[in-house]
mmCIF file of C-alpha atoms in Angstrom:
data_model
loop_
_atom_site.group_PDB
_atom_site.id
_atom_site.type_symbol
_atom_site.label_atom_id
_atom_site.label_comp_id
_atom_site.label_asym_id
_atom_site.label_seq_id
_atom_site.Cartn_x
_atom_site.Cartn_y
_atom_site.Cartn_z
ATOM 1 C CA UNK A 289 12.595 -70.933 -14.317
ATOM 2 C CA UNK A 290 13.967 -68.498 -17.233
ATOM 3 C CA UNK A 291 12.533 -69.506 -20.615
ATOM 4 C CA UNK A 292 14.233 -67.977 -23.966
ATOM 5 C CA UNK A 293 12.624 -69.222 -27.438
ATOM 6 C CA UNK A 294 15.079 -68.579 -30.437
ATOM 7 C CA UNK A 295 13.118 -68.087 -33.754
ATOM 8 C CA UNK A 296 13.736 -67.663 -37.370
ATOM 9 C CA UNK A 297 16.743 -69.661 -37.541
ATOM 10 C CA UNK A 298 18.010 -70.156 -41.028
ATOM 11 C CA UNK A 299 20.231 -73.180 -40.322
ATOM 12 C CA UNK A 300 20.103 -75.142 -37.036
ATOM 13 C CA UNK A 301 23.161 -77.208 -37.225
ATOM 14 C CA UNK A 302 24.708 -80.021 -34.619
ATOM 15 C CA UNK A 303 21.370 -81.121 -33.466
ATOM 16 C CA UNK A 304 20.805 -84.742 -32.331
ATOM 17 C CA UNK A 305 23.465 -87.195 -32.137
ATOM 18 C CA UNK A 306 21.176 -88.138 -28.948
ATOM 19 C CA UNK A 307 23.436 -90.459 -26.322
ATOM 20 C CA UNK A 308 26.479 -90.420 -28.560
ATOM 21 C CA UNK A 309 29.687 -89.508 -26.644
ATOM 22 C CA UNK A 310 31.662 -88.856 -29.905
ATOM 23 C CA UNK A 311 31.758 -89.592 -33.673
ATOM 24 C CA UNK A 312 34.123 -91.880 -35.479
ATOM 25 C CA UNK A 313 34.988 -92.111 -39.160
ATOM 26 C CA UNK A 314 32.357 -91.701 -41.798
ATOM 27 C CA UNK A 315 30.014 -90.907 -38.923
ATOM 28 C CA UNK A 316 31.920 -87.604 -38.594
ATOM 29 C CA UNK A 317 30.456 -86.655 -42.118
ATOM 30 C CA UNK A 318 26.748 -86.241 -40.803
ATOM 31 C CA UNK A 319 26.285 -82.903 -39.186
ATOM 32 C CA UNK A 320 22.382 -82.808 -38.638
ATOM 33 C CA UNK A 321 20.887 -79.601 -39.811
ATOM 34 C CA UNK A 322 17.332 -78.075 -39.869
ATOM 35 C CA UNK A 323 16.122 -75.218 -41.901
ATOM 36 C CA UNK A 324 14.140 -72.533 -40.857
ATOM 37 C CA UNK A 325 14.096 -73.458 -37.289
ATOM 38 C CA UNK A 326 13.057 -72.482 -33.693
ATOM 39 C CA UNK A 327 15.047 -73.391 -30.378
ATOM 40 C CA UNK A 328 13.827 -73.441 -26.969
ATOM 41 C CA UNK A 329 15.937 -72.932 -23.860
ATOM 42 C CA UNK A 330 15.092 -73.203 -20.368
ATOM 43 C CA UNK A 331 17.066 -73.102 -17.151
ATOM 44 C CA UNK A 332 20.284 -73.193 -19.124
ATOM 45 C CA UNK A 333 19.520 -76.400 -21.133
ATOM 46 C CA UNK A 334 17.843 -77.188 -24.597
ATOM 47 C CA UNK A 335 14.772 -78.588 -24.374
ATOM 48 C CA UNK A 336 13.090 -78.662 -27.532
ATOM 49 C CA UNK A 337 13.620 -77.272 -31.370
ATOM 50 C CA UNK A 338 11.763 -77.920 -34.802
ATOM 51 C CA UNK A 339 10.608 -76.021 -37.875
ATOM 52 C CA UNK A 340 9.178 -72.523 -37.357
ATOM 53 C CA UNK A 341 5.734 -73.747 -38.838
ATOM 54 C CA UNK A 342 5.524 -75.694 -35.640
ATOM 55 C CA UNK A 343 7.011 -73.044 -33.283
ATOM 56 C CA UNK A 344 5.204 -72.872 -29.859
ATOM 57 C CA UNK A 345 3.097 -69.832 -28.896
ATOM 58 C CA UNK A 346 5.028 -67.334 -26.747
ATOM 59 C CA UNK A 347 3.907 -65.696 -23.327
ATOM 60 C CA UNK A 348 5.050 -63.281 -20.872
ATOM 61 C CA UNK A 349 7.485 -65.768 -19.284
ATOM 62 C CA UNK A 350 9.207 -66.199 -22.845
ATOM 63 C CA UNK A 351 12.133 -63.762 -23.812
ATOM 64 C CA UNK A 352 11.862 -64.095 -27.674
ATOM 65 C CA UNK A 353 15.124 -63.650 -29.691
ATOM 66 C CA UNK A 354 15.270 -63.330 -33.350
ATOM 67 C CA UNK A 355 17.934 -64.809 -35.346
ATOM 68 C CA UNK A 356 16.935 -63.179 -38.339
ATOM 69 C CA UNK A 357 17.736 -65.828 -40.744
ATOM 70 C CA UNK A 358 21.261 -66.346 -38.989
ATOM 71 C CA UNK A 359 22.661 -70.109 -38.175
ATOM 72 C CA UNK A 360 22.628 -71.249 -34.897
ATOM 73 C CA UNK A 361 25.406 -73.965 -33.852
ATOM 74 C CA UNK A 362 26.475 -75.554 -30.631
ATOM 75 C CA UNK A 363 29.668 -73.225 -29.513
ATOM 76 C CA UNK A 364 33.356 -74.878 -29.988
ATOM 77 C CA UNK A 365 34.943 -77.020 -27.736
ATOM 78 C CA UNK A 366 38.320 -76.226 -27.522
ATOM 79 C CA UNK A 367 40.092 -79.449 -25.763
ATOM 80 C CA UNK A 368 43.966 -78.134 -25.640
ATOM 81 C CA UNK A 369 45.157 -74.469 -24.750
ATOM 82 C CA UNK A 370 47.712 -72.730 -22.764
ATOM 83 C CA UNK A 371 45.690 -69.344 -22.221
ATOM 84 C CA UNK A 372 47.101 -68.583 -19.103
ATOM 85 C CA UNK A 373 50.509 -67.108 -19.621
ATOM 86 C CA UNK A 374 52.384 -63.755 -19.193
ATOM 87 C CA UNK A 375 53.109 -61.853 -21.822
ATOM 88 C CA UNK A 376 53.937 -62.355 -25.586
ATOM 89 C CA UNK A 377 56.707 -63.997 -27.744
ATOM 90 C CA UNK A 378 56.384 -62.076 -30.793
ATOM 91 C CA UNK A 379 60.757 -61.826 -30.893
ATOM 92 C CA UNK A 380 60.584 -65.654 -31.381
ATOM 93 C CA UNK A 381 58.028 -64.982 -33.975
ATOM 94 C CA UNK A 382 60.875 -63.043 -35.713
ATOM 95 C CA UNK A 383 63.462 -65.666 -35.192
ATOM 96 C CA UNK A 384 61.245 -68.328 -36.978
ATOM 97 C CA UNK A 385 61.115 -66.260 -39.998
ATOM 98 C CA UNK A 386 64.696 -65.802 -39.739
ATOM 99 C CA UNK A 387 64.922 -69.418 -39.811
ATOM 100 C CA UNK A 388 65.197 -70.873 -36.671
ATOM 101 C CA UNK A 389 63.089 -73.843 -35.939
ATOM 102 C CA UNK A 390 61.139 -74.430 -32.716
ATOM 103 C CA UNK A 391 63.806 -76.851 -31.387
ATOM 104 C CA UNK A 392 66.516 -74.588 -31.939
ATOM 105 C CA UNK A 393 64.779 -71.877 -30.011
ATOM 106 C CA UNK A 394 63.998 -74.074 -27.405
ATOM 107 C CA UNK A 395 67.737 -74.661 -27.000
ATOM 108 C CA UNK A 396 68.659 -71.102 -26.808
ATOM 109 C CA UNK A 397 66.569 -70.966 -23.704
ATOM 110 C CA UNK A 398 63.776 -69.623 -25.576
ATOM 111 C CA UNK A 399 60.417 -71.005 -25.698
ATOM 112 C CA UNK A 400 58.584 -72.513 -22.802
ATOM 113 C CA UNK A 401 61.328 -71.435 -20.482
ATOM 114 C CA UNK A 402 61.292 -67.898 -21.853
ATOM 115 C CA UNK A 403 57.398 -67.982 -20.785
ATOM 116 C CA UNK A 404 58.460 -69.516 -17.308
ATOM 117 C CA UNK A 405 60.828 -66.602 -16.366
ATOM 118 C CA UNK A 406 57.715 -63.953 -17.362
ATOM 119 C CA UNK A 407 55.242 -65.968 -15.458
ATOM 120 C CA UNK A 408 57.570 -66.265 -12.144
ATOM 121 C CA UNK A 409 57.870 -62.177 -12.279
ATOM 122 C CA UNK A 410 54.009 -61.938 -12.817
ATOM 123 C CA UNK A 411 51.701 -61.692 -9.548
ATOM 124 C CA UNK A 412 48.585 -64.054 -9.359
ATOM 125 C CA UNK A 413 46.052 -61.127 -9.742
ATOM 126 C CA UNK A 414 47.898 -59.747 -13.215
ATOM 127 C CA UNK A 415 48.223 -63.446 -14.424
ATOM 128 C CA UNK A 416 44.032 -63.455 -14.067
ATOM 129 C CA UNK A 417 43.875 -60.562 -15.567
ATOM 130 C CA UNK A 418 45.874 -61.095 -18.647
ATOM 131 C CA UNK A 419 44.280 -64.473 -18.864
ATOM 132 C CA UNK A 420 40.568 -63.021 -18.702
ATOM 133 C CA UNK A 421 41.359 -61.109 -21.826
ATOM 134 C CA UNK A 422 41.947 -64.084 -23.740
ATOM 135 C CA UNK A 423 39.008 -65.751 -22.376
ATOM 136 C CA UNK A 424 36.891 -63.123 -23.177
ATOM 137 C CA UNK A 425 38.419 -63.173 -26.781
ATOM 138 C CA UNK A 426 37.686 -66.706 -27.191
ATOM 139 C CA UNK A 427 34.072 -66.667 -25.902
ATOM 140 C CA UNK A 428 33.207 -63.740 -28.435
ATOM 141 C CA UNK A 429 34.745 -66.242 -31.260
ATOM 142 C CA UNK A 430 32.340 -68.890 -30.073
ATOM 143 C CA UNK A 431 33.829 -70.932 -27.643
ATOM 144 C CA UNK A 432 31.889 -72.432 -24.743
ATOM 145 C CA UNK A 433 34.228 -75.209 -23.046
ATOM 146 C CA UNK A 434 38.046 -75.049 -22.833
ATOM 147 C CA UNK A 435 40.749 -76.921 -21.381
ATOM 148 C CA UNK A 436 43.417 -74.756 -19.838
ATOM 149 C CA UNK A 437 46.738 -76.258 -18.992
ATOM 150 C CA UNK A 438 49.608 -75.053 -16.531
ATOM 151 C CA UNK A 439 53.191 -75.597 -17.589
ATOM 152 C CA UNK A 440 54.902 -72.252 -17.642
ATOM 153 C CA UNK A 441 55.694 -72.336 -13.841
ATOM 154 C CA UNK A 442 58.059 -75.412 -14.045
ATOM 155 C CA UNK A 443 58.339 -75.443 -10.236
ATOM 156 C CA UNK A 444 55.988 -75.869 -7.760
ATOM 157 C CA UNK A 445 55.094 -72.368 -6.787
ATOM 158 C CA UNK A 446 54.772 -71.296 -10.126
ATOM 159 C CA UNK A 447 52.504 -74.255 -11.324
ATOM 160 C CA UNK A 448 50.270 -73.819 -8.386
ATOM 161 C CA UNK A 449 49.783 -70.360 -9.049
ATOM 162 C CA UNK A 450 48.765 -71.168 -12.642
ATOM 163 C CA UNK A 451 46.607 -73.557 -11.788
ATOM 164 C CA UNK A 452 44.765 -71.347 -8.866
ATOM 165 C CA UNK A 453 44.215 -68.707 -11.782
ATOM 166 C CA UNK A 454 42.454 -71.450 -13.854
ATOM 167 C CA UNK A 455 40.536 -72.385 -10.766
ATOM 168 C CA UNK A 456 39.436 -68.570 -10.562
ATOM 169 C CA UNK A 457 38.580 -68.524 -14.183
ATOM 170 C CA UNK A 458 36.502 -71.600 -13.416
ATOM 171 C CA UNK A 459 34.650 -69.764 -10.860
ATOM 172 C CA UNK A 460 34.404 -66.247 -12.609
ATOM 173 C CA UNK A 461 33.323 -67.156 -16.074
ATOM 174 C CA UNK A 462 30.289 -69.083 -17.636
ATOM 175 C CA UNK A 463 32.780 -70.610 -19.783
ATOM 176 C CA UNK A 464 33.205 -74.211 -18.954
ATOM 177 C CA UNK A 465 36.748 -75.114 -17.976
ATOM 178 C CA UNK A 466 38.756 -78.063 -17.285
ATOM 179 C CA UNK A 467 42.093 -77.958 -16.032
ATOM 180 C CA UNK A 468 45.213 -79.606 -16.829
ATOM 181 C CA UNK A 469 48.512 -80.105 -14.742
ATOM 182 C CA UNK A 470 51.253 -79.845 -17.168
ATOM 183 C CA UNK A 471 54.768 -79.281 -14.756
ATOM 184 C CA UNK A 472 56.188 -81.782 -17.550
ATOM 185 C CA UNK A 473 56.265 -79.201 -20.198
ATOM 186 C CA UNK A 474 60.049 -78.931 -20.333
ATOM 187 C CA UNK A 475 62.967 -78.947 -17.942
ATOM 188 C CA UNK A 476 63.734 -75.611 -16.234
ATOM 189 C CA UNK A 477 67.226 -74.282 -16.342
ATOM 190 C CA UNK A 478 67.979 -75.155 -12.605
ATOM 191 C CA UNK A 479 67.669 -78.548 -13.661
ATOM 192 C CA UNK A 480 69.740 -78.726 -16.891
ATOM 193 C CA UNK A 481 71.635 -81.926 -17.443
ATOM 194 C CA UNK A 482 69.564 -83.196 -14.362
ATOM 195 C CA UNK A 483 66.358 -84.184 -15.771
ATOM 196 C CA UNK A 484 65.859 -87.194 -13.508
ATOM 197 C CA UNK A 485 65.861 -84.842 -10.515
ATOM 198 C CA UNK A 486 63.103 -82.751 -12.195
ATOM 199 C CA UNK A 487 61.134 -85.745 -12.672
ATOM 200 C CA UNK A 488 61.513 -86.510 -9.167
ATOM 201 C CA UNK A 489 60.129 -83.333 -7.924
ATOM 202 C CA UNK A 490 57.190 -83.621 -10.218
ATOM 203 C CA UNK A 491 56.305 -86.882 -8.763
ATOM 204 C CA UNK A 492 57.177 -86.076 -5.162
ATOM 205 C CA UNK A 493 56.470 -82.434 -4.806
ATOM 206 C CA UNK A 494 54.006 -80.958 -7.393
ATOM 207 C CA UNK A 495 51.505 -83.772 -7.943
ATOM 208 C CA UNK A 496 50.837 -84.492 -4.033
ATOM 209 C CA UNK A 497 49.975 -80.682 -3.876
ATOM 210 C CA UNK A 498 47.785 -80.296 -7.101
ATOM 211 C CA UNK A 499 46.079 -83.723 -6.316
ATOM 212 C CA UNK A 500 45.330 -82.905 -2.604
ATOM 213 C CA UNK A 501 44.059 -79.382 -3.314
ATOM 214 C CA UNK A 502 41.976 -80.898 -6.505
ATOM 215 C CA UNK A 503 43.546 -78.233 -8.605
ATOM 216 C CA UNK A 504 43.650 -80.242 -11.849
ATOM 217 C CA UNK A 505 41.395 -82.448 -13.600
ATOM 218 C CA UNK A 506 44.007 -83.743 -15.932
ATOM 219 C CA UNK A 507 47.804 -84.557 -16.110
ATOM 220 C CA UNK A 508 49.746 -84.149 -19.204
ATOM 221 C CA UNK A 509 53.251 -84.658 -20.389
ATOM 222 C CA UNK A 510 55.368 -83.391 -23.293
ATOM 223 C CA UNK A 511 56.369 -86.480 -24.626
ATOM 224 C CA UNK A 512 58.938 -85.757 -27.334
ATOM 225 C CA UNK A 513 62.111 -85.641 -28.966
ATOM 226 C CA UNK A 514 64.036 -83.350 -26.592
ATOM 227 C CA UNK A 515 61.646 -83.337 -23.918
ATOM 228 C CA UNK A 516 60.455 -86.064 -21.873
ATOM 229 C CA UNK A 517 60.653 -89.987 -22.711
ATOM 230 C CA UNK A 518 58.302 -92.434 -22.797
ATOM 231 C CA UNK A 519 59.763 -94.168 -19.688
ATOM 232 C CA UNK A 520 59.573 -90.679 -17.656
ATOM 233 C CA UNK A 521 55.981 -89.890 -18.717
ATOM 234 C CA UNK A 522 54.800 -93.368 -17.654
ATOM 235 C CA UNK A 523 56.153 -92.633 -14.267
ATOM 236 C CA UNK A 524 54.701 -89.145 -14.101
ATOM 237 C CA UNK A 525 51.035 -90.570 -15.397
ATOM 238 C CA UNK A 526 51.230 -93.119 -12.616
ATOM 239 C CA UNK A 527 51.685 -90.927 -10.091
ATOM 240 C CA UNK A 528 48.732 -88.539 -11.214
ATOM 241 C CA UNK A 529 46.534 -91.346 -11.354
ATOM 242 C CA UNK A 530 46.943 -92.019 -7.836
ATOM 243 C CA UNK A 531 45.350 -88.533 -7.464
ATOM 244 C CA UNK A 532 42.531 -89.236 -10.175
ATOM 245 C CA UNK A 533 44.097 -87.159 -12.821
ATOM 246 C CA UNK A 534 43.191 -88.891 -16.115
ATOM 247 C CA UNK A 535 46.189 -88.215 -18.830
ATOM 248 C CA UNK A 536 46.236 -86.201 -22.094
ATOM 249 C CA UNK A 537 49.271 -86.253 -23.445
ATOM 250 C CA UNK A 538 51.272 -83.888 -25.846
ATOM 251 C CA UNK A 539 52.536 -86.745 -28.558
ATOM 252 C CA UNK A 540 54.048 -86.695 -31.722
ATOM 253 C CA UNK A 541 54.951 -83.131 -32.391
ATOM 254 C CA UNK A 542 58.428 -83.170 -33.396
ATOM 255 C CA UNK A 543 59.033 -86.646 -33.944
ATOM 256 C CA UNK A 544 57.222 -90.220 -33.509
ATOM 257 C CA UNK A 545 58.616 -90.651 -30.335
ATOM 258 C CA UNK A 546 56.480 -93.144 -28.169
ATOM 259 C CA UNK A 547 53.725 -90.498 -26.861
ATOM 260 C CA UNK A 548 51.144 -92.215 -28.490
ATOM 261 C CA UNK A 549 52.280 -95.576 -27.253
ATOM 262 C CA UNK A 550 52.584 -94.603 -23.678
ATOM 263 C CA UNK A 551 49.249 -92.773 -24.157
ATOM 264 C CA UNK A 552 47.276 -95.612 -24.913
ATOM 265 C CA UNK A 553 48.486 -98.041 -22.413
ATOM 266 C CA UNK A 554 47.810 -95.452 -19.701
ATOM 267 C CA UNK A 555 44.228 -94.839 -20.857
ATOM 268 C CA UNK A 556 44.654 -91.176 -21.907
ATOM 269 C CA UNK A 557 41.642 -89.605 -22.664
ATOM 270 C CA UNK A 558 43.390 -87.551 -25.559
ATOM 271 C CA UNK A 559 46.896 -87.692 -27.145
ATOM 272 C CA UNK A 560 47.567 -84.091 -29.233
ATOM 273 C CA UNK A 561 49.650 -82.766 -31.827
ATOM 274 C CA UNK A 562 50.198 -85.779 -33.975
ATOM 275 C CA UNK A 563 51.989 -83.961 -36.481
ATOM 276 C CA UNK A 564 54.729 -87.079 -36.753
ATOM 277 C CA UNK A 565 52.305 -89.673 -36.351
ATOM 278 C CA UNK A 566 53.127 -92.757 -38.140
ATOM 279 C CA UNK A 567 50.677 -95.491 -39.668
ATOM 280 C CA UNK A 568 51.378 -98.009 -36.786
ATOM 281 C CA UNK A 569 50.335 -95.378 -34.096
ATOM 282 C CA UNK A 570 47.142 -94.991 -36.566
ATOM 283 C CA UNK A 571 46.095 -98.439 -35.942
ATOM 284 C CA UNK A 572 46.887 -98.640 -32.175
ATOM 285 C CA UNK A 573 44.352 -96.128 -31.877
ATOM 286 C CA UNK A 574 41.693 -98.131 -33.277
ATOM 287 C CA UNK A 575 42.019 -100.746 -30.494
ATOM 288 C CA UNK A 576 42.189 -97.827 -27.708
ATOM 289 C CA UNK A 577 39.535 -95.574 -26.071
ATOM 290 C CA UNK A 578 42.115 -92.672 -26.613
ATOM 291 C CA UNK A 579 41.155 -89.455 -28.741
ATOM 292 C CA UNK A 580 43.655 -88.533 -31.268
ATOM 293 C CA UNK A 581 43.362 -84.372 -31.521
ATOM 294 C CA UNK A 582 44.945 -82.252 -34.077
ATOM 295 C CA UNK A 583 46.245 -78.880 -33.627
ATOM 296 C CA UNK A 584 46.446 -77.664 -36.951
ATOM 297 C CA UNK A 585 46.910 -74.042 -35.970
ATOM 298 C CA UNK A 586 50.635 -75.111 -34.394
ATOM 299 C CA UNK A 587 51.478 -76.542 -38.064
ATOM 300 C CA UNK A 588 50.494 -73.164 -39.475
ATOM 301 C CA UNK A 589 52.083 -70.870 -37.194
ATOM 302 C CA UNK A 590 55.121 -72.754 -37.107
ATOM 303 C CA UNK A 591 55.532 -74.157 -40.768
ATOM 304 C CA UNK A 592 55.349 -77.763 -39.806
ATOM 305 C CA UNK A 593 53.727 -80.779 -41.464
ATOM 306 C CA UNK A 594 49.980 -81.082 -40.473
ATOM 307 C CA UNK A 595 48.379 -84.320 -38.578
ATOM 308 C CA UNK A 596 47.450 -86.784 -40.831
ATOM 309 C CA UNK A 597 43.264 -86.152 -40.004
ATOM 310 C CA UNK A 598 42.098 -87.434 -43.537
ATOM 311 C CA UNK A 599 43.853 -90.541 -42.490
ATOM 312 C CA UNK A 600 42.721 -90.867 -39.381
ATOM 313 C CA UNK A 601 39.050 -90.546 -40.175
ATOM 314 C CA UNK A 602 39.067 -92.923 -43.074
ATOM 315 C CA UNK A 603 40.574 -95.199 -40.669
ATOM 316 C CA UNK A 604 37.667 -95.103 -38.291
ATOM 317 C CA UNK A 605 38.922 -92.780 -35.528
ATOM 318 C CA UNK A 606 37.176 -90.099 -33.553
ATOM 319 C CA UNK A 607 38.924 -87.141 -34.588
ATOM 320 C CA UNK A 608 39.216 -83.933 -32.567
ATOM 321 C CA UNK A 609 40.456 -80.523 -33.322
ATOM 322 C CA UNK A 610 41.580 -77.770 -30.959
ATOM 323 C CA UNK A 611 43.508 -74.544 -31.105
ATOM 324 C CA UNK A 612 46.420 -74.901 -28.897
ATOM 325 C CA UNK A 613 46.360 -71.108 -27.890
ATOM 326 C CA UNK A 614 49.944 -70.239 -26.384
ATOM 327 C CA UNK A 615 52.317 -67.475 -26.676
ATOM 328 C CA UNK A 616 54.889 -69.273 -28.729
ATOM 329 C CA UNK A 617 53.622 -71.914 -31.278
ATOM 330 C CA UNK A 618 49.981 -70.934 -31.643
ATOM 331 C CA UNK A 619 49.100 -66.957 -30.372
ATOM 332 C CA UNK A 620 45.131 -67.493 -31.120
ATOM 333 C CA UNK A 621 42.247 -69.220 -30.004
ATOM 334 C CA UNK A 622 40.048 -68.599 -33.020
ATOM 335 C CA UNK A 623 38.263 -72.070 -33.251
ATOM 336 C CA UNK A 624 36.350 -71.176 -36.824
ATOM 337 C CA UNK A 625 40.106 -70.679 -38.140
ATOM 338 C CA UNK A 626 40.872 -74.449 -36.984
ATOM 339 C CA UNK A 627 37.810 -75.586 -38.568
ATOM 340 C CA UNK A 628 39.122 -73.734 -42.080
ATOM 341 C CA UNK A 629 42.498 -75.081 -41.524
ATOM 342 C CA UNK A 630 41.361 -78.496 -40.888
ATOM 343 C CA UNK A 631 39.342 -78.074 -44.057
ATOM 344 C CA UNK A 632 42.205 -76.838 -46.125
ATOM 345 C CA UNK A 633 45.038 -78.582 -44.908
ATOM 346 C CA UNK A 634 44.085 -81.642 -43.576
ATOM 347 C CA UNK A 635 41.224 -82.312 -46.285
ATOM 348 C CA UNK A 636 38.521 -82.807 -43.780
ATOM 349 C CA UNK A 637 34.897 -81.803 -44.912
ATOM 350 C CA UNK A 638 33.195 -78.904 -43.536
ATOM 351 C CA UNK A 639 30.695 -81.192 -41.381
ATOM 352 C CA UNK A 640 33.787 -83.424 -40.262
ATOM 353 C CA UNK A 641 35.559 -80.530 -38.988
ATOM 354 C CA UNK A 642 32.899 -78.808 -37.230
ATOM 355 C CA UNK A 643 32.126 -82.293 -35.388
ATOM 356 C CA UNK A 644 35.801 -82.281 -34.754
ATOM 357 C CA UNK A 645 35.567 -79.012 -33.181
ATOM 358 C CA UNK A 646 32.297 -79.415 -31.038
ATOM 359 C CA UNK A 647 31.013 -83.027 -29.896
ATOM 360 C CA UNK A 648 34.518 -84.689 -30.272
ATOM 361 C CA UNK A 649 36.219 -81.810 -28.901
ATOM 362 C CA UNK A 650 33.941 -82.105 -25.720
ATOM 363 C CA UNK A 651 34.510 -85.735 -25.532
ATOM 364 C CA UNK A 652 37.998 -85.311 -25.450
ATOM 365 C CA UNK A 653 37.683 -83.197 -22.134
ATOM 366 C CA UNK A 654 35.239 -85.872 -20.964
ATOM 367 C CA UNK A 655 32.116 -83.074 -21.567
ATOM 368 C CA UNK A 656 30.353 -84.548 -24.499
ATOM 369 C CA UNK A 657 27.519 -86.006 -22.443
ATOM 370 C CA UNK A 658 26.643 -82.226 -21.361
ATOM 371 C CA UNK A 659 27.967 -80.209 -24.251
ATOM 372 C CA UNK A 660 29.083 -80.399 -27.860
ATOM 373 C CA UNK A 661 25.673 -80.745 -29.967
ATOM 374 C CA UNK A 662 22.187 -79.312 -29.640
ATOM 375 C CA UNK A 663 20.519 -81.996 -27.797
ATOM 376 C CA UNK A 664 17.644 -81.940 -26.061
ATOM 377 C CA UNK A 665 18.974 -81.869 -22.401
ATOM 378 C CA UNK A 666 22.459 -80.663 -22.586
ATOM 379 C CA UNK A 667 23.642 -77.108 -21.332
ATOM 380 C CA UNK A 668 22.711 -74.428 -23.715
ATOM 381 C CA UNK A 669 26.167 -73.246 -24.971
ATOM 382 C CA UNK A 670 25.672 -71.984 -28.778
ATOM 383 C CA UNK A 671 26.034 -68.898 -31.093
ATOM 384 C CA UNK A 672 24.044 -67.113 -33.749
ATOM 385 C CA UNK A 673 25.885 -66.037 -36.903
ATOM 386 C CA UNK A 674 25.090 -63.982 -39.504
ATOM 387 C CA UNK A 675 22.824 -65.384 -42.274
ATOM 388 C CA UNK A 676 24.792 -67.586 -44.062
ATOM 389 C CA UNK A 677 24.275 -69.828 -47.436
ATOM 390 C CA UNK A 678 25.191 -73.219 -45.959
ATOM 391 C CA UNK A 679 27.206 -74.938 -43.391
ATOM 392 C CA UNK A 680 30.212 -75.057 -45.784
ATOM 393 C CA UNK A 681 30.233 -71.055 -45.798
ATOM 394 C CA UNK A 682 31.630 -71.247 -42.400
ATOM 395 C CA UNK A 683 35.278 -72.893 -43.001
ATOM 396 C CA UNK A 684 35.302 -71.131 -46.606
ATOM 397 C CA UNK A 685 34.948 -67.886 -45.311
ATOM 398 C CA UNK A 686 38.070 -68.318 -43.238
ATOM 399 C CA UNK A 687 38.679 -64.953 -41.897
ATOM 400 C CA UNK A 688 35.083 -63.626 -42.158
ATOM 401 C CA UNK A 689 33.631 -62.776 -38.537
ATOM 402 C CA UNK A 690 30.240 -64.281 -38.935
ATOM 403 C CA UNK A 691 29.236 -64.709 -34.964
ATOM 404 C CA UNK A 692 26.627 -61.998 -33.887
ATOM 405 C CA UNK A 693 25.673 -63.321 -30.317
ATOM 406 C CA UNK A 694 27.053 -65.929 -28.160
ATOM 407 C CA UNK A 695 25.132 -67.576 -25.120
ATOM 408 C CA UNK A 696 26.660 -69.922 -22.468
ATOM 409 C CA UNK A 697 24.398 -71.941 -20.143
ATOM 410 C CA UNK A 698 21.614 -70.045 -21.719
ATOM 411 C CA UNK A 699 22.816 -66.531 -21.043
ATOM 412 C CA UNK A 700 23.687 -64.176 -23.563
ATOM 413 C CA UNK A 701 27.543 -63.138 -23.082
ATOM 414 C CA UNK A 702 27.684 -59.360 -23.650
#
């Protein structure tokens, strides 16, 4: 059994919340901390922590790691990403600067369809290598749990290619990965003006293969204006449920178009985006087990409204935040920056934003019993920062690279 003792921790944050799978409303303002602390990790799990004055003696069987006054936090839990994709889309970035909207670019055949074209031409091995560069990047930036979606295939063969790559990432990285099937990300060109036929293919061809091969933990639909209707979404979700895939829904990015409602009706674990959500949907979520997830990086990059994160917390909801890392609308998986945006643009307090990016992010992946806080018995995913004056410094210093060392399953990632 491998044992590590981290000493001289200036600030140990995100401790406790024993037994809580998420934090709601006012609870999100409590980020439990301990000054001048130690932390014990055994066999990949947290086993103890406390004040340095009470630190246990080390022996030859213990590896001692000196935090040198830095802070220790649980790893970020990023519950919405698209990190498996082919190439980049910087030309669309220029188009947006020139004034084209996300919807206009999509109507011209760009956006998701552009990524689908590129992915179709790329072999599985190269797709995996490209994705692993991004995976390494987000680990070094402090992420320890991540959800990865398909959705740039838009035909059975290419969707399966993406999901197989996600399975390889699960098997070859210490990052905790959950997978989501997003065949209903857009309607491919071949099915233009025949959207019902494409939905038929998702239900009758894609889902049975994905489900039988157990390639996805969750199922998602882009339920929004110009993409998939609530009725189509419900049909797809019901087909996925037959194979044990719980929904995680793209909802209310472009308009309040029924995504939250269909997500709640079908027991979605989360509804994500919410830039256009309305008050009635906030009230609907209060009576559900569905976690609203804001993606402030998307709003920042696309110059869109931000989800009403402050309002959701004030109404007692368990808000999560995630990166939406993808090639078109958010080419960044930097969760520290997402925490900063949550504070600056959605008016979350630093403790609320950090809880939204850790414990509540884990909950939005069904992982919060094992991840998201530094709690005895949970998996030891954490990072050590440079010495910082307070926890508020993390979102305040919004571009400063403060993370010095990262650990996944108790092992340092180098």
